[in-house]
mmCIF file of C-alpha atoms and ligand atoms in Angstrom:
data_model
loop_
_atom_site.group_PDB
_atom_site.id
_atom_site.type_symbol
_atom_site.label_atom_id
_atom_site.label_comp_id
_atom_site.label_asym_id
_atom_site.label_seq_id
_atom_site.Cartn_x
_atom_site.Cartn_y
_atom_site.Cartn_z
ATOM 1 C CA MET A 205 0.000 0.000 0.000
ATOM 2 C CA ILE A 206 1.287 3.475 -0.905
ATOM 3 C CA GLN A 207 1.834 5.536 2.230
ATOM 4 C CA MET A 208 0.403 9.027 2.124
ATOM 5 C CA ILE A 209 0.330 12.126 4.299
ATOM 6 C CA ASN A 210 -2.875 13.960 3.416
ATOM 7 C CA VAL A 211 -2.756 17.701 3.858
ATOM 8 C CA ALA A 212 -5.542 20.284 3.774
ATOM 9 C CA VAL A 213 -4.552 23.878 3.000
ATOM 10 C CA MET A 214 -6.867 26.529 4.467
ATOM 11 C CA GLY A 215 -6.630 29.883 2.661
ATOM 12 C CA PHE A 216 -5.478 30.037 -0.971
ATOM 13 C CA GLY A 217 -3.819 33.442 -0.753
ATOM 14 C CA THR A 218 -0.169 34.257 -1.379
ATOM 15 C CA VAL A 219 1.315 31.766 1.084
ATOM 16 C CA GLY A 220 -1.341 29.038 0.778
ATOM 17 C CA SER A 221 -1.098 28.933 -3.018
ATOM 18 C CA GLY A 222 2.705 28.822 -2.696
ATOM 19 C CA VAL A 223 2.434 25.792 -0.407
ATOM 20 C CA VAL A 224 0.200 23.937 -2.884
ATOM 21 C CA GLU A 225 2.528 24.789 -5.780
ATOM 22 C CA LEU A 226 5.665 23.684 -3.949
ATOM 23 C CA ILE A 227 4.134 20.395 -2.802
ATOM 24 C CA HIS A 228 3.312 19.622 -6.428
ATOM 25 C CA ALA A 229 6.663 20.839 -7.779
ATOM 26 C CA ASN A 230 8.939 19.247 -5.163
ATOM 27 C CA GLY A 231 6.924 16.164 -4.230
ATOM 28 C CA GLU A 232 9.786 13.672 -4.303
ATOM 29 C CA ARG A 233 12.123 15.757 -2.196
ATOM 30 C CA ILE A 234 9.362 16.514 0.316
ATOM 31 C CA ALA A 235 8.462 12.811 0.521
ATOM 32 C CA ARG A 236 12.099 11.949 1.305
ATOM 33 C CA GLY A 237 12.066 14.447 4.183
ATOM 34 C CA ALA A 238 8.626 13.554 5.538
ATOM 35 C CA GLY A 239 9.066 9.808 5.133
ATOM 36 C CA ASP A 240 5.851 9.494 3.083
ATOM 37 C CA THR A 241 4.306 11.076 0.002
ATOM 38 C CA VAL A 242 2.649 14.382 0.898
ATOM 39 C CA ARG A 243 -0.600 14.991 -0.960
ATOM 40 C CA VAL A 244 -2.811 18.066 -0.919
ATOM 41 C CA LYS A 245 -6.255 16.541 -0.487
ATOM 42 C CA TYR A 246 -8.256 19.752 0.056
ATOM 43 C CA VAL A 247 -7.918 23.483 -0.327
ATOM 44 C CA LEU A 248 -10.376 25.499 1.741
ATOM 45 C CA ASP A 249 -11.336 28.974 0.571
ATOM 46 C CA VAL A 250 -14.535 30.994 0.464
ATOM 47 C CA ARG A 251 -13.615 32.253 -3.014
ATOM 48 C CA ASP A 252 -14.016 30.357 -6.298
ATOM 49 C CA PHE A 253 -10.916 29.318 -8.238
ATOM 50 C CA ASP A 254 -12.565 27.577 -11.203
ATOM 51 C CA ASN A 255 -9.589 28.118 -13.518
ATOM 52 C CA SER A 256 -6.980 26.916 -11.040
ATOM 53 C CA PRO A 257 -5.147 23.672 -11.907
ATOM 54 C CA TYR A 258 -6.178 22.598 -8.394
ATOM 55 C CA ALA A 259 -9.884 23.478 -8.889
ATOM 56 C CA ASP A 260 -11.068 19.960 -7.984
ATOM 57 C CA LEU A 261 -9.400 20.195 -4.543
ATOM 58 C CA PHE A 262 -11.430 23.183 -3.368
ATOM 59 C CA VAL A 263 -13.985 22.961 -0.587
ATOM 60 C CA LYS A 264 -15.855 25.712 1.240
ATOM 61 C CA ASP A 265 -16.937 23.800 4.329
ATOM 62 C CA PHE A 266 -14.317 23.257 7.040
ATOM 63 C CA ALA A 267 -16.293 20.278 8.381
ATOM 64 C CA VAL A 268 -15.218 18.281 5.302
ATOM 65 C CA ILE A 269 -11.606 18.564 6.485
ATOM 66 C CA GLU A 270 -12.437 18.191 10.160
ATOM 67 C CA ASN A 271 -14.362 14.967 9.608
ATOM 68 C CA ASP A 272 -11.962 13.328 7.157
ATOM 69 C CA PRO A 273 -9.795 10.877 9.140
ATOM 70 C CA GLU A 274 -7.340 10.708 6.237
ATOM 71 C CA VAL A 275 -6.277 14.326 6.752
ATOM 72 C CA SER A 276 -3.448 14.379 9.279
ATOM 73 C CA ILE A 277 -1.999 17.857 8.656
ATOM 74 C CA VAL A 278 -3.878 21.120 8.218
ATOM 75 C CA VAL A 279 -2.039 24.175 6.871
ATOM 76 C CA GLU A 280 -3.577 27.395 8.168
ATOM 77 C CA THR A 281 -2.739 30.345 5.916
ATOM 78 C CA ILE A 282 -6.009 32.203 6.416
ATOM 79 C CA GLY A 283 -4.415 34.851 8.633
ATOM 80 C CA GLY A 284 -5.882 36.945 11.448
ATOM 81 C CA VAL A 285 -7.655 35.500 14.469
ATOM 82 C CA GLY A 286 -11.436 34.874 13.900
ATOM 83 C CA VAL A 287 -12.040 31.768 11.775
ATOM 84 C CA ALA A 288 -8.334 30.928 11.732
ATOM 85 C CA GLN A 289 -8.464 30.434 15.498
ATOM 86 C CA GLU A 290 -11.724 28.501 15.395
ATOM 87 C CA PHE A 291 -10.581 26.154 12.612
ATOM 88 C CA THR A 292 -7.179 25.635 14.263
ATOM 89 C CA ARG A 293 -8.816 24.710 17.576
ATOM 90 C CA ARG A 294 -11.185 22.324 15.834
ATOM 91 C CA ALA A 295 -8.469 20.733 13.679
ATOM 92 C CA LEU A 296 -6.202 20.148 16.705
ATOM 93 C CA SER A 297 -9.115 18.834 18.753
ATOM 94 C CA ALA A 298 -9.872 16.419 15.915
ATOM 95 C CA GLY A 299 -6.328 15.062 16.301
ATOM 96 C CA LYS A 300 -4.803 16.766 13.265
ATOM 97 C CA SER A 301 -1.498 18.626 13.341
ATOM 98 C CA VAL A 302 -1.641 22.258 12.226
ATOM 99 C CA VAL A 303 1.142 24.293 10.631
ATOM 100 C CA THR A 304 0.790 28.001 10.022
ATOM 101 C CA SER A 305 2.321 31.294 8.945
ATOM 102 C CA ASN A 306 -0.157 33.253 11.082
ATOM 103 C CA LYS A 307 1.882 35.414 13.471
ATOM 104 C CA GLU A 308 -1.152 37.246 14.828
ATOM 105 C CA LEU A 309 -2.795 34.008 15.946
ATOM 106 C CA VAL A 310 0.406 32.443 17.294
ATOM 107 C CA SER A 311 1.479 35.538 19.240
ATOM 108 C CA GLU A 312 -1.965 36.066 20.760
ATOM 109 C CA HIS A 313 -3.258 32.525 21.227
ATOM 110 C CA GLY A 314 -0.250 30.239 20.682
ATOM 111 C CA CYS A 315 -0.149 29.188 24.327
ATOM 112 C CA GLU A 316 -3.739 27.898 24.257
ATOM 113 C CA LEU A 317 -3.357 26.200 20.855
ATOM 114 C CA LEU A 318 -0.094 24.518 21.845
ATOM 115 C CA LYS A 319 -1.828 23.173 24.934
ATOM 116 C CA ILE A 320 -4.568 21.574 22.844
ATOM 117 C CA ALA A 321 -1.906 20.145 20.500
ATOM 118 C CA ALA A 322 0.004 18.647 23.439
ATOM 119 C CA GLU A 323 -3.168 17.135 24.916
ATOM 120 C CA LYS A 324 -3.969 15.543 21.571
ATOM 121 C CA GLY A 325 -0.386 14.411 20.897
ATOM 122 C CA VAL A 326 -0.182 16.384 17.646
ATOM 123 C CA CYS A 327 1.965 19.299 16.441
ATOM 124 C CA TYR A 328 1.239 23.006 16.178
ATOM 125 C CA LEU A 329 4.175 24.477 14.248
ATOM 126 C CA PHE A 330 4.699 27.995 12.887
ATOM 127 C CA GLU A 331 8.196 28.400 11.419
ATOM 128 C CA ALA A 332 6.751 30.660 8.682
ATOM 129 C CA SER A 333 5.306 33.116 11.193
ATOM 130 C CA VAL A 334 8.700 34.754 11.855
ATOM 131 C CA GLY A 335 11.317 35.588 9.246
ATOM 132 C CA GLY A 336 9.381 34.206 6.240
ATOM 133 C CA GLY A 337 11.823 31.861 4.534
ATOM 134 C CA VAL A 338 14.542 32.360 7.163
ATOM 135 C CA PRO A 339 14.811 29.300 9.424
ATOM 136 C CA ILE A 340 14.740 30.776 12.914
ATOM 137 C CA LEU A 341 12.188 29.081 15.178
ATOM 138 C CA HIS A 342 13.479 25.548 14.628
ATOM 139 C CA PRO A 343 17.091 26.666 15.255
ATOM 140 C CA ILE A 344 15.995 28.343 18.505
ATOM 141 C CA SER A 345 13.892 25.453 19.769
ATOM 142 C CA ALA A 346 16.130 22.617 18.585
ATOM 143 C CA CYS A 347 19.645 23.574 17.435
ATOM 144 C CA LEU A 348 20.233 26.113 20.201
ATOM 145 C CA ALA A 349 18.212 24.266 22.840
ATOM 146 C CA GLY A 350 21.366 23.384 24.787
ATOM 147 C CA ASP A 351 22.231 27.034 25.259
ATOM 148 C CA GLU A 352 20.786 29.691 27.546
ATOM 149 C CA ILE A 353 19.478 32.413 25.235
ATOM 150 C CA GLU A 354 20.127 35.889 26.620
ATOM 151 C CA GLU A 355 18.881 38.129 23.843
ATOM 152 C CA ILE A 356 17.320 38.115 20.394
ATOM 153 C CA TYR A 357 17.016 41.173 18.200
ATOM 154 C CA GLY A 358 16.162 41.487 14.577
ATOM 155 C CA ILE A 359 14.867 43.223 11.505
ATOM 156 C CA LEU A 360 11.648 41.243 11.307
ATOM 157 C CA ASN A 361 9.567 43.190 8.806
ATOM 158 C CA GLY A 362 10.436 43.372 5.126
ATOM 159 C CA THR A 363 8.073 46.230 4.276
ATOM 160 C CA THR A 364 9.512 48.679 6.785
ATOM 161 C CA ASN A 365 13.064 47.625 5.999
ATOM 162 C CA TYR A 366 12.405 48.283 2.306
ATOM 163 C CA ILE A 367 11.054 51.749 3.159
ATOM 164 C CA LEU A 368 13.957 52.657 5.464
ATOM 165 C CA THR A 369 16.528 51.353 2.981
ATOM 166 C CA ASN A 370 14.940 53.483 0.252
ATOM 167 C CA MET A 371 15.081 56.540 2.511
ATOM 168 C CA PHE A 372 18.781 55.948 3.266
ATOM 169 C CA LYS A 373 19.982 54.843 -0.177
ATOM 170 C CA ASN A 374 17.872 57.071 -2.433
ATOM 171 C CA GLY A 375 16.920 59.964 -0.186
ATOM 172 C CA ALA A 376 13.230 59.106 -0.563
ATOM 173 C CA THR A 377 10.792 60.619 1.906
ATOM 174 C CA PHE A 378 8.803 58.216 4.075
ATOM 175 C CA ASP A 379 5.615 58.801 2.021
ATOM 176 C CA LYS A 380 7.366 58.251 -1.310
ATOM 177 C CA ALA A 381 9.152 55.132 -0.051
ATOM 178 C CA LEU A 382 5.860 53.709 1.245
ATOM 179 C CA ALA A 383 4.100 54.434 -2.074
ATOM 180 C CA GLU A 384 6.896 52.641 -3.941
ATOM 181 C CA ALA A 385 6.733 49.652 -1.603
ATOM 182 C CA GLN A 386 2.985 49.432 -2.296
ATOM 183 C CA GLU A 387 3.492 49.722 -6.076
ATOM 184 C CA LEU A 388 6.009 46.863 -5.967
ATOM 185 C CA GLY A 389 3.619 44.742 -3.905
ATOM 186 C CA TYR A 390 5.894 44.650 -0.837
ATOM 187 C CA ALA A 391 3.544 46.668 1.351
ATOM 188 C CA GLU A 392 -0.057 45.651 1.872
ATOM 189 C CA ARG A 393 -2.829 48.007 0.720
ATOM 190 C CA ASP A 394 -3.392 48.671 4.415
ATOM 191 C CA PRO A 395 0.208 48.776 5.630
ATOM 192 C CA SER A 396 -0.611 49.976 9.146
ATOM 193 C CA ALA A 397 0.376 46.749 10.966
ATOM 194 C CA ASP A 398 3.804 46.916 9.298
ATOM 195 C CA ILE A 399 4.381 50.672 9.574
ATOM 196 C CA ASN A 400 3.189 50.895 13.180
ATOM 197 C CA GLY A 401 5.449 48.056 14.290
ATOM 198 C CA ILE A 402 2.577 45.683 15.155
ATOM 199 C CA ASP A 403 3.824 42.947 12.802
ATOM 200 C CA THR A 404 7.327 43.223 14.297
ATOM 201 C CA CYS A 405 5.862 43.178 17.812
ATOM 202 C CA ARG A 406 3.985 39.921 17.111
ATOM 203 C CA LYS A 407 7.122 38.278 15.723
ATOM 204 C CA THR A 408 9.177 39.532 18.682
ATOM 205 C CA CYS A 409 6.652 37.957 21.058
ATOM 206 C CA ILE A 410 6.886 34.590 19.292
ATOM 207 C CA LEU A 411 10.694 34.701 19.479
ATOM 208 C CA ALA A 412 10.516 35.570 23.185
ATOM 209 C CA ASP A 413 7.921 32.859 23.900
ATOM 210 C CA LEU A 414 10.114 30.184 22.324
ATOM 211 C CA ALA A 415 13.453 31.420 23.600
ATOM 212 C CA PHE A 416 12.383 31.997 27.189
ATOM 213 C CA GLY A 417 9.480 29.561 27.584
ATOM 214 C CA LYS A 418 7.002 32.133 28.904
ATOM 215 C CA ASN A 419 4.055 33.680 27.132
ATOM 216 C CA ILE A 420 4.874 37.284 26.261
ATOM 217 C CA ALA A 421 1.588 38.865 25.193
ATOM 218 C CA PRO A 422 1.722 41.576 22.485
ATOM 219 C CA ASP A 423 -0.438 43.836 24.685
ATOM 220 C CA PHE A 424 2.444 44.175 27.177
ATOM 221 C CA VAL A 425 5.091 44.982 24.583
ATOM 222 C CA ARG A 426 5.856 48.645 23.899
ATOM 223 C CA THR A 427 5.610 49.166 20.166
ATOM 224 C CA GLU A 428 6.763 52.092 18.067
ATOM 225 C CA GLY A 429 6.742 52.108 14.268
ATOM 226 C CA ILE A 430 8.614 54.022 11.597
ATOM 227 C CA ALA A 431 6.104 56.688 10.508
ATOM 228 C CA ALA A 432 8.006 59.385 12.433
ATOM 229 C CA VAL A 433 11.434 58.596 10.922
ATOM 230 C CA SER A 434 12.301 61.851 9.166
ATOM 231 C CA ALA A 435 14.599 62.832 6.319
ATOM 232 C CA ILE A 436 16.588 65.001 8.718
ATOM 233 C CA ASP A 437 17.294 62.043 11.037
ATOM 234 C CA VAL A 438 18.321 60.000 8.010
ATOM 235 C CA GLU A 439 20.770 62.760 7.080
ATOM 236 C CA HIS A 440 22.292 63.030 10.557
ATOM 237 C CA VAL A 441 22.560 59.278 11.085
ATOM 238 C CA SER A 442 24.143 58.842 7.636
ATOM 239 C CA THR A 443 26.981 61.192 8.590
ATOM 240 C CA ALA A 444 28.009 58.609 11.228
ATOM 241 C CA GLY A 445 27.998 55.803 8.614
ATOM 242 C CA ALA A 446 25.072 54.380 10.582
ATOM 243 C CA SER A 447 21.513 53.455 9.624
ATOM 244 C CA ILE A 448 18.023 53.399 11.129
ATOM 245 C CA LYS A 449 16.283 50.016 11.338
ATOM 246 C CA LEU A 450 13.031 48.886 12.904
ATOM 247 C CA ILE A 451 14.116 46.369 15.506
ATOM 248 C CA GLY A 452 12.187 43.850 17.571
ATOM 249 C CA ARG A 453 14.187 42.952 20.643
ATOM 250 C CA THR A 454 13.808 40.679 23.641
ATOM 251 C CA VAL A 455 16.251 40.316 26.522
ATOM 252 C CA ARG A 456 16.392 38.104 29.609
ATOM 253 C CA MET A 457 16.958 40.526 32.494
ATOM 254 C CA ALA A 458 19.106 39.843 35.561
ATOM 255 C CA ASP A 459 15.944 39.419 37.687
ATOM 256 C CA GLY A 460 14.634 36.701 35.343
ATOM 257 C CA LYS A 461 12.014 38.943 33.759
ATOM 258 C CA ILE A 462 11.753 39.280 29.992
ATOM 259 C CA ALA A 463 12.088 42.701 28.370
ATOM 260 C CA ALA A 464 10.584 42.990 24.902
ATOM 261 C CA TYR A 465 9.873 45.961 22.677
ATOM 262 C CA THR A 466 9.769 47.167 19.087
ATOM 263 C CA ALA A 467 11.224 50.515 18.012
ATOM 264 C CA PRO A 468 13.410 52.211 15.405
ATOM 265 C CA HIS A 469 17.090 51.976 16.349
ATOM 266 C CA VAL A 470 20.253 53.542 15.077
ATOM 267 C CA LEU A 471 22.592 50.713 14.014
ATOM 268 C CA MET A 472 26.273 51.671 13.954
ATOM 269 C CA SER A 473 28.422 50.568 11.019
ATOM 270 C CA ASP A 474 29.839 47.529 12.866
ATOM 271 C CA ASN A 475 26.461 46.068 13.807
ATOM 272 C CA LEU A 476 25.744 42.674 12.244
ATOM 273 C CA LEU A 477 22.410 43.846 10.859
ATOM 274 C CA VAL A 478 23.420 47.216 9.432
ATOM 275 C CA ASN A 479 23.726 45.831 5.902
ATOM 276 C CA VAL A 480 20.438 43.928 5.962
ATOM 277 C CA GLU A 481 18.640 45.895 3.277
ATOM 278 C CA GLY A 482 15.421 45.999 1.283
ATOM 279 C CA VAL A 483 12.822 43.338 2.048
ATOM 280 C CA PHE A 484 15.385 41.087 3.726
ATOM 281 C CA ASN A 485 15.212 40.130 7.390
ATOM 282 C CA GLY A 486 18.120 39.587 9.768
ATOM 283 C CA ILE A 487 17.983 38.158 13.278
ATOM 284 C CA VAL A 488 20.742 37.922 15.888
ATOM 285 C CA VAL A 489 20.453 35.380 18.701
ATOM 286 C CA ARG A 490 22.858 35.819 21.617
ATOM 287 C CA GLY A 491 23.363 32.745 23.760
ATOM 288 C CA GLU A 492 25.446 32.296 26.892
ATOM 289 C CA ALA A 493 27.511 29.478 25.349
ATOM 290 C CA THR A 494 27.215 30.193 21.622
ATOM 291 C CA GLY A 495 27.624 33.960 21.605
ATOM 292 C CA GLU A 496 26.051 35.672 18.603
ATOM 293 C CA THR A 497 24.448 33.688 15.776
ATOM 294 C CA MET A 498 22.956 35.556 12.848
ATOM 295 C CA PHE A 499 20.121 34.466 10.546
ATOM 296 C CA TYR A 500 19.515 36.282 7.260
ATOM 297 C CA GLY A 501 17.230 35.898 4.267
ATOM 298 C CA LYS A 502 13.931 36.678 2.609
ATOM 299 C CA GLY A 503 11.482 37.578 5.335
ATOM 300 C CA ALA A 504 8.376 37.646 3.165
ATOM 301 C CA GLY A 505 7.031 36.544 -0.180
ATOM 302 C CA LYS A 506 5.108 33.598 -1.556
ATOM 303 C CA LEU A 507 7.725 30.894 -2.084
ATOM 304 C CA PRO A 508 10.160 31.747 0.730
ATOM 305 C CA THR A 509 7.300 31.680 3.249
ATOM 306 C CA ALA A 510 5.778 28.564 1.657
ATOM 307 C CA THR A 511 9.152 26.842 2.056
ATOM 308 C CA ALA A 512 8.999 27.457 5.803
ATOM 309 C CA VAL A 513 5.462 26.029 5.939
ATOM 310 C CA ILE A 514 6.675 22.940 4.105
ATOM 311 C CA SER A 515 9.562 22.499 6.534
ATOM 312 C CA ASP A 516 6.906 22.233 9.255
ATOM 313 C CA ILE A 517 4.885 19.745 7.190
ATOM 314 C CA ILE A 518 8.031 17.621 6.896
ATOM 315 C CA GLU A 519 8.744 17.988 10.615
ATOM 316 C CA THR A 520 5.170 17.013 11.420
ATOM 317 C CA GLY A 521 5.315 14.070 9.016
ATOM 318 C CA LYS A 522 8.418 12.800 10.800
ATOM 319 C CA THR A 523 6.880 13.150 14.251
ATOM 320 C CA ILE A 524 3.321 11.879 13.606
ATOM 321 C CA GLY A 525 2.384 9.613 16.490
ATOM 322 C CA THR A 526 5.368 10.598 18.628
ATOM 323 C CA GLY A 527 3.599 13.391 20.489
ATOM 324 C CA ALA A 528 6.579 15.729 19.977
ATOM 325 C CA PHE A 529 5.480 19.284 20.637
ATOM 326 C CA LEU A 530 6.665 22.767 21.432
ATOM 327 C CA GLY A 531 5.278 24.854 24.199
ATOM 328 C CA TRP A 532 5.612 27.680 26.656
ATOM 329 C CA SER A 533 3.875 28.427 29.913
ATOM 330 C CA GLU A 534 1.210 31.006 30.517
ATOM 331 C CA ALA A 535 2.397 34.273 32.048
ATOM 332 C CA GLY A 536 0.945 37.699 32.722
ATOM 333 C CA GLU A 537 2.354 41.172 33.076
ATOM 334 C CA GLU A 538 4.457 40.077 36.084
ATOM 335 C CA ILE A 539 6.972 38.440 33.723
ATOM 336 C CA ILE A 540 7.541 41.607 31.677
ATOM 337 C CA GLY A 541 10.859 43.318 32.430
ATOM 338 C CA ASP A 542 11.360 47.087 32.419
ATOM 339 C CA THR A 543 12.887 48.018 29.045
ATOM 340 C CA GLU A 544 13.977 51.356 30.521
ATOM 341 C CA LEU A 545 16.618 49.520 32.569
ATOM 342 C CA LEU A 546 18.398 48.391 29.397
ATOM 343 C CA GLU A 547 21.582 50.363 28.800
ATOM 344 C CA ASN A 548 22.848 51.563 25.422
ATOM 345 C CA ARG A 549 24.004 54.724 23.691
ATOM 346 C CA TRP A 550 21.239 57.056 22.459
ATOM 347 C CA TYR A 551 20.688 59.057 19.279
ATOM 348 C CA ILE A 552 19.002 62.314 20.187
ATOM 349 C CA ARG A 553 17.790 65.262 18.119
ATOM 350 C CA ALA A 554 16.686 68.072 20.376
ATOM 351 C CA ASN A 555 16.269 71.832 20.595
ATOM 352 C CA ILE A 556 19.571 72.378 22.375
ATOM 353 C CA ASP A 557 22.985 73.353 21.063
ATOM 354 C CA PHE A 558 26.085 71.204 21.211
ATOM 355 C CA ASP A 559 27.445 72.871 24.375
ATOM 356 C CA GLU A 560 24.271 72.205 26.322
ATOM 357 C CA ALA A 561 24.193 68.622 25.028
ATOM 358 C CA ALA A 562 27.749 68.144 26.323
ATOM 359 C CA VAL A 563 26.930 69.730 29.692
ATOM 360 C CA ARG A 564 23.879 67.534 30.177
ATOM 361 C CA PHE A 565 25.107 64.227 28.729
ATOM 362 C CA GLY A 566 28.882 64.414 29.215
ATOM 363 C CA GLN A 567 30.797 62.984 26.314
ATOM 364 C CA VAL A 568 28.649 63.137 23.168
ATOM 365 C CA THR A 569 29.348 62.556 19.474
ATOM 366 C CA MET A 570 28.023 65.459 17.460
ATOM 367 C CA LEU A 571 26.293 64.531 14.189
ATOM 368 C CA GLY A 572 24.882 67.859 13.055
ATOM 369 C CA CYS A 573 23.377 71.150 14.023
ATOM 370 C CA ASP A 574 20.713 73.416 12.520
ATOM 371 C CA GLU A 575 18.389 76.229 13.632
ATOM 372 C CA ASN A 576 16.194 73.635 15.393
ATOM 373 C CA GLY A 577 18.987 72.249 17.562
ATOM 374 C CA ALA A 578 21.545 69.465 17.556
ATOM 375 C CA ALA A 579 21.685 65.784 16.673
ATOM 376 C CA PHE A 580 24.145 63.757 18.746
ATOM 377 C CA ILE A 581 24.909 60.333 20.165
ATOM 378 C CA THR A 582 25.364 59.939 23.922
ATOM 379 C CA GLY A 583 27.418 57.467 25.932
ATOM 380 C CA ALA A 584 25.803 54.288 27.286
ATOM 381 C CA MET A 585 23.058 54.740 29.878
ATOM 382 C CA SER A 586 19.688 53.317 30.830
ATOM 383 C CA GLY A 587 16.435 54.663 29.435
ATOM 384 C CA ILE A 588 15.617 55.966 32.916
ATOM 385 C CA ARG A 589 18.846 57.990 33.080
ATOM 386 C CA CYS A 590 18.382 59.260 29.538
ATOM 387 C CA ALA A 591 14.857 60.473 30.355
ATOM 388 C CA GLU A 592 16.209 62.285 33.461
ATOM 389 C CA LEU A 593 18.853 64.083 31.386
ATOM 390 C CA LEU A 594 16.232 65.047 28.800
ATOM 391 C CA GLU A 595 13.990 66.714 31.373
ATOM 392 C CA GLY A 596 12.939 70.178 30.214
ATOM 393 C CA ILE A 597 14.227 69.588 26.690
ATOM 394 C CA ASP A 598 12.050 69.352 23.611
ATOM 395 C CA ALA A 599 13.526 66.221 22.007
ATOM 396 C CA THR A 600 12.176 65.453 18.524
ATOM 397 C CA THR A 601 13.859 62.074 18.177
ATOM 398 C CA VAL A 602 15.234 59.613 20.753
ATOM 399 C CA TYR A 603 16.406 56.246 19.405
ATOM 400 C CA ARG A 604 18.448 53.520 21.045
ATOM 401 C CA VAL A 605 21.803 52.828 19.408
ATOM 402 C CA LEU A 606 23.012 49.281 18.744
ATOM 403 C CA GLU A 607 26.764 48.928 18.253
HETATM 404 N N1 HSE B 883 4.146 42.192 6.041
HETATM 405 C C1 HSE B 883 5.187 41.318 6.452
HETATM 406 C C2 HSE B 883 6.554 41.936 6.141
HETATM 407 C C3 HSE B 883 5.031 40.003 5.743
HETATM 408 O O1 HSE B 883 6.594 42.963 5.442
HETATM 409 O O2 HSE B 883 7.570 41.471 6.620
HETATM 410 C C4 HSE B 883 5.844 38.888 6.307
HETATM 411 O O3 HSE B 883 5.487 38.586 7.624
#
């Protein structure tokens, strides 16, 4: 009898259609990895795809998948919470493994869904939810599992990195760079989750959950996007050979709490991520034993993201019946560390002149001066100390600096 792993793909959008295409194109290689032939038995979508080469696979009723004992893996590429959460719960409860690219669902409800998966002895895997085609979650949970992770920071959003790169390389304004990203299909029609840092925040939470084993809820994570990054900051930061990047960062604090936040940072020319440009993502994991390990690649897009989904299908295929699962424990606000205790240098643009900057902050590196004040980089200090020194000053821009 021919062995078969039957898969149902829910959501035939960019990623879902990529998964179906890759399974058909790379069937033999995928079968070697998974141990059995992987077959797409159903595609669930509310829309009609009559002209698709996969037209005969389409169903509109989730119950068809839920009640088919042959389906062992469900791919959820619907996105959002709503039906994606309901169908994931039901699929796991029906004893099917689920793999997904849905960072919103994983960051907000991953803890609950992983619990159901563990109870049922099936997998809930989500490699594609962070870093697109960049393998990062499996390396954290498996390859680096013998190390104590201290910090993870990364450029986790391709859209905003494309916009910032365009501002730095071509002198584009934020609005022009965003319009270009939309024309090229990098930015969504509603790019607010990217621009406002929400997408990066969700991915940061998933990294923190996996690395530190505690649920870090997006609601507790301070999130700042890139809409306020101005041409004048780009000019000042460029004079230092540095760049501005939207960074998601999570750190294990000395008291055991987990600090996590998303914000634009100034990256100095020696930083590992300073040359991560365009839609690419880059992630640095710092472990006690390993030191820094960097991951780099395409953080978005149909086939890169579909490849990550397929790696989870293969992983699930290998572990069917073994009850292997990931997980992290529930936690509330008490686990969240104070990001203002983290020490680093600061990029500041404020309505003071260079002399006053030096008096207040001690040794500073001057980047530029105009009628509105000075732009400078301070020495290393905590956010609390920086806020004290800024008292009474009208600071337009305050970004952390990563060396
Ligand atoms: N909108 C996301 C990005 C897609 O630009 O990175 C991948 O998660």
